[in-house]
PDB file of C-alpha atoms in Angstrom:
ATOM      1  CA  MET A   1     -25.240   2.714   6.853  1.00 52.00           C
ATOM      2  CA  LYS A   2     -22.718   5.900   8.009  1.00 52.00           C
ATOM      3  CA  ASN A   3     -21.350   3.908  10.665  1.00 53.00           C
ATOM      4  CA  LEU A   4     -20.800   1.094   8.533  1.00 47.00           C
ATOM      5  CA  MET A   5     -18.830   3.242   6.003  1.00 47.00           C
ATOM      6  CA  ARG A   6     -16.970   4.983   8.495  1.00 52.00           C
ATOM      7  CA  SER A   7     -15.691   1.632  10.123  1.00 45.00           C
ATOM      8  CA  PHE A   8     -14.765   0.652   6.686  1.00 46.00           C
ATOM      9  CA  LEU A   9     -12.775   3.489   5.884  1.00 44.00           C
ATOM     10  CA  ILE A  10     -11.028   3.169   9.486  1.00 53.00           C
ATOM     11  CA  LEU A  11     -10.216  -0.339   9.019  1.00 45.00           C
ATOM     12  CA  SER A  12      -8.731   0.387   5.348  1.00 44.00           C
ATOM     13  CA  ALA A  13      -6.485   2.910   6.563  1.00 43.00           C
ATOM     14  CA  ILE A  14      -5.355   0.815   9.410  1.00 48.00           C
ATOM     15  CA  ILE A  15      -4.680  -2.119   7.092  1.00 48.00           C
ATOM     16  CA  MET A  16      -2.856  -0.004   4.794  1.00 47.00           C
ATOM     17  CA  PHE A  17      -0.583   1.585   7.555  1.00 48.00           C
ATOM     18  CA  SER A  18       0.479  -1.595   8.759  1.00 43.00           C
ATOM     19  CA  GLY A  19       1.173  -3.160   5.440  1.00 43.00           C
ATOM     20  CA  ASN A  20       3.600  -0.180   4.677  1.00 43.00           C
ATOM     21  CA  GLN A  21       5.151  -0.812   8.371  1.00 42.00           C
ATOM     22  CA  LEU A  22       5.389  -4.798   7.482  1.00 37.00           C
ATOM     23  CA  GLN A  23       6.722  -4.064   4.295  1.00 41.00           C
ATOM     24  CA  ALA A  24       9.565  -1.663   5.566  1.00 43.00           C
ATOM     25  CA  GLU A  25      10.379  -4.416   8.101  1.00 47.00           C
ATOM     26  CA  VAL A  26      10.790  -7.120   5.384  1.00 45.00           C
ATOM     27  CA  LYS A  27      13.294  -4.717   3.763  1.00 50.00           C
ATOM     28  CA  ASN A  28      15.619  -4.016   6.716  1.00 70.00           C
ATOM     29  CA  LYS A  29      15.558  -7.872   7.566  1.00 81.00           C
ATOM     30  CA  SER A  30      17.313  -8.329   4.265  1.00 85.00           C
ATOM     31  CA  LEU A  31      19.815  -5.840   4.962  1.00 92.00           C
ATOM     32  CA  LEU A  32      20.753  -7.224   8.245  1.00 95.00           C
ATOM     33  CA  GLY A  33      23.879  -9.160   8.055  1.00 96.00           C
ATOM     34  CA  GLU A  34      27.521  -8.431   7.093  1.00 97.00           C
ATOM     35  CA  TRP A  35      28.660  -6.192   4.136  1.00 97.00           C
ATOM     36  CA  ILE A  36      32.267  -6.282   3.025  1.00 97.00           C
ATOM     37  CA  TYR A  37      33.091  -2.741   1.921  1.00 97.00           C
ATOM     38  CA  GLU A  38      35.919  -1.147   0.000  1.00 97.00           C
ATOM     39  CA  VAL A  39      36.967   2.313  -0.253  1.00 95.00           C
ATOM     40  CA  SER A  40      39.840   2.473  -2.806  1.00 84.00           C
ATOM     41  CA  ASP A  41      41.439   5.783  -1.752  1.00 89.00           C
ATOM     42  CA  ALA A  42      40.955   5.741   1.924  1.00 89.00           C
ATOM     43  CA  PRO A  43      43.633   6.015   4.336  1.00 88.00           C
ATOM     44  CA  TYR A  44      45.480   2.685   5.059  1.00 90.00           C
ATOM     45  CA  GLY A  45      43.600   0.576   7.690  1.00 91.00           C
ATOM     46  CA  TYR A  46      40.313   2.223   6.409  1.00 92.00           C
ATOM     47  CA  GLU A  47      40.117   1.032   2.956  1.00 94.00           C
ATOM     48  CA  LYS A  48      38.317  -2.300   3.855  1.00 96.00           C
ATOM     49  CA  GLY A  49      36.116  -3.499   6.271  1.00 97.00           C
ATOM     50  CA  SER A  50      32.591  -4.688   7.110  1.00 97.00           C
ATOM     51  CA  LEU A  51      29.072  -3.072   7.705  1.00 97.00           C
ATOM     52  CA  ILE A  52      27.259  -5.132   9.922  1.00 97.00           C
ATOM     53  CA  PHE A  53      23.804  -4.785  10.578  1.00 96.00           C
ATOM     54  CA  THR A  54      22.106  -6.008  12.997  1.00 95.00           C
ATOM     55  CA  GLU A  55      18.588  -5.727  14.978  1.00 93.00           C
ATOM     56  CA  LYS A  56      18.692  -4.654  18.765  1.00 91.00           C
ATOM     57  CA  ASP A  57      15.290  -3.762  20.735  1.00 91.00           C
ATOM     58  CA  GLY A  58      13.216  -3.857  17.079  1.00 87.00           C
ATOM     59  CA  GLU A  59      15.587  -1.033  15.842  1.00 92.00           C
ATOM     60  CA  THR A  60      18.347  -1.753  13.130  1.00 93.00           C
ATOM     61  CA  ILE A  61      21.859  -0.774  14.323  1.00 95.00           C
ATOM     62  CA  CYS A  62      24.987  -0.781  12.522  1.00 96.00           C
ATOM     63  CA  VAL A  63      28.886  -1.182  13.243  1.00 97.00           C
ATOM     64  CA  VAL A  64      31.701  -0.277  11.061  1.00 97.00           C
ATOM     65  CA  LYS A  65      34.342  -3.222  11.600  1.00 97.00           C
ATOM     66  CA  LEU A  66      37.899  -2.803  10.594  1.00 95.00           C
ATOM     67  CA  GLU A  67      40.926  -4.736  11.179  1.00 90.00           C
ATOM     68  CA  ALA A  68      42.105  -2.443  13.968  1.00 87.00           C
ATOM     69  CA  GLY A  69      38.662  -2.409  15.755  1.00 93.00           C
ATOM     70  CA  GLU A  70      35.117  -1.272  15.497  1.00 95.00           C
ATOM     71  CA  LEU A  71      33.514   2.222  14.736  1.00 95.00           C
ATOM     72  CA  ALA A  72      30.267   3.310  16.238  1.00 94.00           C
ATOM     73  CA  VAL A  73      27.344   4.597  13.735  1.00 97.00           C
ATOM     74  CA  SER A  74      25.004   7.317  14.952  1.00 96.00           C
ATOM     75  CA  ASP A  75      22.207   8.571  13.036  1.00 96.00           C
ATOM     76  CA  LEU A  76      21.336   5.509  10.981  1.00 96.00           C
ATOM     77  CA  LYS A  77      18.465   6.245   8.631  1.00 96.00           C
ATOM     78  CA  ILE A  78      16.822   3.801   6.266  1.00 94.00           C
ATOM     79  CA  ALA A  79      14.395   4.838   3.742  1.00 91.00           C
ATOM     80  CA  ASP A  80      13.479   2.447   0.883  1.00 85.00           C
ATOM     81  CA  ASP A  81      16.679   1.842  -0.797  1.00 91.00           C
ATOM     82  CA  LYS A  82      18.689   4.759   0.555  1.00 96.00           C
ATOM     83  CA  ILE A  83      21.004   4.510   3.722  1.00 97.00           C
ATOM     84  CA  THR A  84      22.909   6.969   5.717  1.00 97.00           C
ATOM     85  CA  PHE A  85      24.773   7.308   8.724  1.00 98.00           C
ATOM     86  CA  THR A  86      27.433   9.052  10.388  1.00 97.00           C
ATOM     87  CA  THR A  87      30.649   7.848  12.064  1.00 96.00           C
ATOM     88  CA  SER A  88      33.892   9.415  13.618  1.00 93.00           C
ATOM     89  CA  VAL A  89      37.483   8.500  12.193  1.00 89.00           C
ATOM     90  CA  GLU A  90      40.141  10.174  14.098  1.00 87.00           C
ATOM     91  CA  GLY A  91      37.939  12.824  15.482  1.00 90.00           C
ATOM     92  CA  ASN A  92      36.463  13.613  12.344  1.00 92.00           C
ATOM     93  CA  SER A  93      32.993  13.108  11.521  1.00 94.00           C
ATOM     94  CA  ILE A  94      32.319  11.201   8.584  1.00 95.00           C
ATOM     95  CA  ASN A  95      28.865  10.956   6.673  1.00 96.00           C
ATOM     96  CA  VAL A  96      28.109   7.996   4.857  1.00 97.00           C
ATOM     97  CA  GLU A  97      25.152   7.982   2.012  1.00 98.00           C
ATOM     98  CA  LEU A  98      24.618   4.631   0.146  1.00 98.00           C
ATOM     99  CA  THR A  99      22.054   3.234  -1.943  1.00 97.00           C
ATOM    100  CA  ARG A 100      21.012  -0.378  -1.951  1.00 95.00           C
ATOM    101  CA  ASP A 101      20.563  -2.688  -4.996  1.00 91.00           C
ATOM    102  CA  LYS A 102      19.754  -6.402  -4.323  1.00 86.00           C
ATOM    103  CA  ASN A 103      23.156  -7.584  -2.361  1.00 90.00           C
ATOM    104  CA  LYS A 104      25.194  -4.443  -3.398  1.00 96.00           C
ATOM    105  CA  LEU A 105      25.541  -0.910  -1.656  1.00 97.00           C
ATOM    106  CA  THR A 106      27.307   1.710  -3.407  1.00 97.00           C
ATOM    107  CA  GLY A 107      27.571   5.697  -2.671  1.00 97.00           C
ATOM    108  CA  LYS A 108      29.879   7.946  -1.151  1.00 96.00           C
ATOM    109  CA  VAL A 109      31.313   8.871   1.828  1.00 96.00           C
ATOM    110  CA  ASP A 110      32.307  12.707   2.843  1.00 94.00           C
ATOM    111  CA  SER A 111      35.508  12.958   4.685  1.00 89.00           C
ATOM    112  CA  PRO A 112      38.038  15.845   5.419  1.00 89.00           C
ATOM    113  CA  GLU A 113      39.872  14.403   2.249  1.00 88.00           C
ATOM    114  CA  GLY A 114      36.930  14.938   0.328  1.00 92.00           C
ATOM    115  CA  PRO A 115      34.288  12.575  -1.183  1.00 95.00           C
ATOM    116  CA  LYS A 116      35.301   8.833  -1.706  1.00 95.00           C
ATOM    117  CA  THR A 117      33.137   6.055  -3.478  1.00 96.00           C
ATOM    118  CA  MET A 118      32.204   3.051  -1.458  1.00 97.00           C
ATOM    119  CA  ILE A 119      30.875  -0.228  -2.591  1.00 97.00           C
ATOM    120  CA  ALA A 120      29.835  -3.179  -0.022  1.00 97.00           C
ATOM    121  CA  VAL A 121      28.510  -6.660  -1.099  1.00 97.00           C
ATOM    122  CA  LYS A 122      26.429  -8.525   1.115  1.00 95.00           C
ATOM    123  CA  LYS A 123      28.513 -11.548   2.504  1.00 91.00           C
TER     124      LYS A 123
END
């Protein structure tokens, strides 16, 4: 009886952790794609663009696409509905912190000129 109870508890724990992982994967899958962003008071050339989320080797990655080219993203973290990452603009580190609400991302961009508001909508 003890072995049966122990097996049941172990199986329950495995199912619980697998379910959480599956739920996180489903949330990340809905993040994948192109998000059109706007930062109204950003310097010219950086005020509009796209955040492109893709999956590579089982991990979600992001690239910032501008008219003039692309910016690499580092330290991408996705937890629940919070998305954070860092990019570099003209040698300056830019930290981005977004909150997801369905097909909209809103948040702030910390830049050398001070904080700015970012809004992105899924294309």
